[in-house]
Amino acid sequence: MSKPSSSKPSSSSINRRGFLAAGAVAAGTVSMPWVAGAQAKTIKVGMPTILSGRVAQLGTSSRNAAQMEVEKVNAAGGLAGRPIELVIRDSKGQPQEAARVARELVNSDGCEILIDAEASTGAFAVHEVARDLGVLCIHTNSETSSLTADPKLRLPNAFRCARQGIHDSAVGGTYAAEIANARNLTRWATCSPDYAYGRDTTAEFVMYLKRFAPKVEVISEGWPKIFQPDYTETITKLLQAKPQALYSCLWGGDLTSFIDQASIYALFSQMQFYAVNMADYTALTVVKNLPAGIHSGNRYVKTFPATPQNAAWGDAYRAKYGEYPTNWAWQNGVVINFLAAAAKKADSADGKKLADALRGLKIDSPLGADGTITMRAEDQTIVGYAIGWGTTIAKEPYVPEMKSTPWQRIFELEAEWKKEKGFA
Amino acid sequence: MMRPAFRDALLGLTGFLVLAALPLVFVSSALIDFVIRCAALGLFATSLNLLVGYGGMVSFGHGLFFGMGAYSFGIIMQRTGMPIPLAILLSLGVAALVALVVGAICVRLKEIYFAFVTLAFQMLVHSMIIAWVPVTGGDQGLRGGIPRPPFLGINLADQKQLYLFAAALLIIGLLAMRHIVSSPFGYTLRMIRDNPVRAGFLGIDVYRTRLTAFVLAGMFASLGGVIMSLFVSGAYPEFAFWTMSGEAVFIVMLGGTVAFLGPMVGTVLLLLLNDFVTRVAEHHGLVLGIVILIFALGLRKGLLDFVMDWIEARRTRRGAASLVPAPSPERIAT
Amino acid sequence: MDLNALTECLVSASCMVTQVTSGFIIGMLLFLVAVGLTLIFGVMKIVNFTHGAFYMLGAYFAMTVFQFTNSYGLALLGAAVGACVIGVIVERLFMQRVYGGNVLMQLLVCYALVLILDDLVRIVWGPEFKAMGMPDAFRVPPLFIMGGVVPPFYLFLIAAALAMAIILGLAIARTRFGKTIRAAAHNPAMVSVLGINTGLLFTGVFALGCLLAGLAGGLAAPVRSLTPGMGFSILIESFIVTVIGGMGSILGALVGAVLLGLIRTFGALGFPLFTEALMYLAMAVVLIVKPSGLFGREAA
């Protein structure tokens, strides 16, 4: 078991430092303003994430990747000479806990930066905390486009270092439409989890698909609940509808359950399957009999981008933690790289100066489509990360070839979408 | 009749003054946050105890009203920008109305059935919150923050003022509930709890009394929800999920159902436990579970009830000791 | 709402076959969990909130045994026996202390046990979701019955659960243990007066319930993803089943479970967005019309 040992660095360092500097922080209710003074050198970075419940695996991978990158940054001198100390807390995936933990990290633990490694609901709650406290906050796991796209929600001190639903859909829609046109796939069905992410992502995918393949018709929709254990009713409904292709943005254990259950109905021999969240090691390695030829977007695979740097990053992570990184992992690794680069540019670890430096910052990254990722200034979210679609095979490298869409094209599609939504 | 009410009011005022002085002594925003959360959950749990402890009605769906308060307040503030006190009153009204409808169906039922139907209604409302996206924001909750325009010189966007406001609401809420349980209505409620048939013979309208208690409890629960929505500046479907009801039941059990302040003690205990355990332990379920087991199997009742019984037992023992000669050591040994 | 799809299905034989069998698949697994819940309530008058945890344990035991032996039969045995053994331990150590006590205290103890069991699973098997994989014997194309699609594994699942239901029904009706259970459900004081060791009886009933829940977990393991806390949703649905069927009634559990399965499958066609709400609605309606449930005895 690699997990418990990997957790040690954070908790033990919190405890030891906390005790040495200020005595027992006891029940966590009394703040010690002098703690910050005693350790002016280290900069505390708070990280609320989900370490228990159904998505604990993703939260753990977020923590792992962030720690791996922090070690590198600290070895190189930290943020403007101040070593980073990550303070990681479990929100259990509840928004009110996420808000509480985030406030506590800033108010009583003295964190000067928040890396919000929450899923979407938690992220919106932490976003309000960032608004209240004015602390530099970077969302790393929420893919809900409106978080940064909606100008009403925008804050000067809040950024996002994560992929975005609208980007995924633009690429996926383009990719799927090409195949639909070539093979004359006109009857489509969708099966996605019934919550905001599932609904939005599916609607956006279908919008782009229909636009580039006008003959496409969606003849059946299934909306299972998130974390629903049994998909039989949705599967049989799909069998009745007899579509030629199926789109799904189920993810994690829900996706693998769906595949296992659909396989025994031989569903995948009857229709093409487009599952945007398939190409993630957590799902790829768990499904025992992965049907070949599932079309998927990239979450994280070490073969895309097909560069030695990316492969090395994936392998280094695996060597350290005993499993491959997840999509959440790369996002939380990259955010540390961004902070380091911003501190260098600003020659300071001050939140405001870092925020100024982050706007429009371009860094080298193995996860970039062209080896770089940019923090776009206008909406403070990352662009230029690797994004593509390909088909699966049952063993490593699972997705031998990914097709990417040029970012210039994604920008055009995104701009149109923003206009339609009234965001721009 | 006047005396205890006066004493309660005095205690309430003292409590408020102590809370108000707290931030002057300990300069800590974490402490302030903690008390605000205590106010929200404390009102919620105490209101549940109106049903559980005083009415003998174990509701598994009380979170419905907590969520109702948070959502109606949040939606009103986001859409109308009406003054905060008015919005709070309106939210309480909405909760009372819903409680009247739900209660009218539920309070006839007995024990476990009452529990399950309240749970069913809660889950219905929860799925409505999730499904009614244009109004509630669906599963993402009410986003974009809840506006807090200043009123009467009070600016709730300032955490310190929010703290005082929450403390005041808590004390007022507790006093009101205390008044309810020590009024003739409160005694009627307890009589029904202990023996509904006899109460019926005495000419008491059991149904109406229970329904009134249900509506009152719903209103105070929604007040807790309002405070929580002010604290997180939003409202989330989790507030109306069964886990919220579970937490309240848990708090009531932890603190005690007999003593009026039992749920308050439970709230502080649970929040301390939660904050501390999640901070230090990776497997907090395991730790929390063991602590609960120790409480449940060791004390067999809520903490405050246990303490009160213990004091009572000591007092009677003392009283007995002063009357009869002290028992000899041998007798104790045997 | 999509009432067209629903009416179209109701007149098509192939659709009916597919939907009805899938309703049974969901229902029969639910029955195995719910019947334990209802038995335990019937005899001990306790609402066993830990029951979902035994379903979870069953699934994990099945996966582990299957990994080592590659035999699904042994995996099912391991699931049932493993859950049963843990059930006995839990019952002896904790549950026995709360029988007949305060309902809320029982709830609290159950809640604590669920937290502990979930976390223990997390420590032993890890926090990530797992999949057991389909046994080779069932990795065959689905059957077509009157145009409807039925996977062989699900036929096996339904048959296994039905067999359990029949065995259970016969055992309760015919054996001494069964008669004692019925007597205890009816009048516990009388049973202990008759010199029957109620402590042992309670442990036996609890163990039986856990065995069935574990078996359900084992049957579900090849097709459902395994995570700590996976017992929760089936627990809630089992409650709905027992409430609809009547607390304490085995026949009620069977009818309630199948009813719920059918509500799910046909609800998915007609009301895809409100399938979940339909279940709660069904429960509320039954409770309001007949509070003791469809097959419940005492009037509430």
Coordinates of N, CA and C in Angstrom, one line a residue, chain C residues 200 213 300:
Chain C
L200 N -28.9 -16.6 21.4 CA -28.4 -17.4 20.3 C -29.3 -17.2 19.0
A213 N -27.0 -10.7 2.6 CA -26.5 -9.5 2.1 C -25.1 -9.7 1.4
A300 N -50.5 0.6 12.0 CA -49.8 1.6 12.7 C -50.6 2.8 12.9

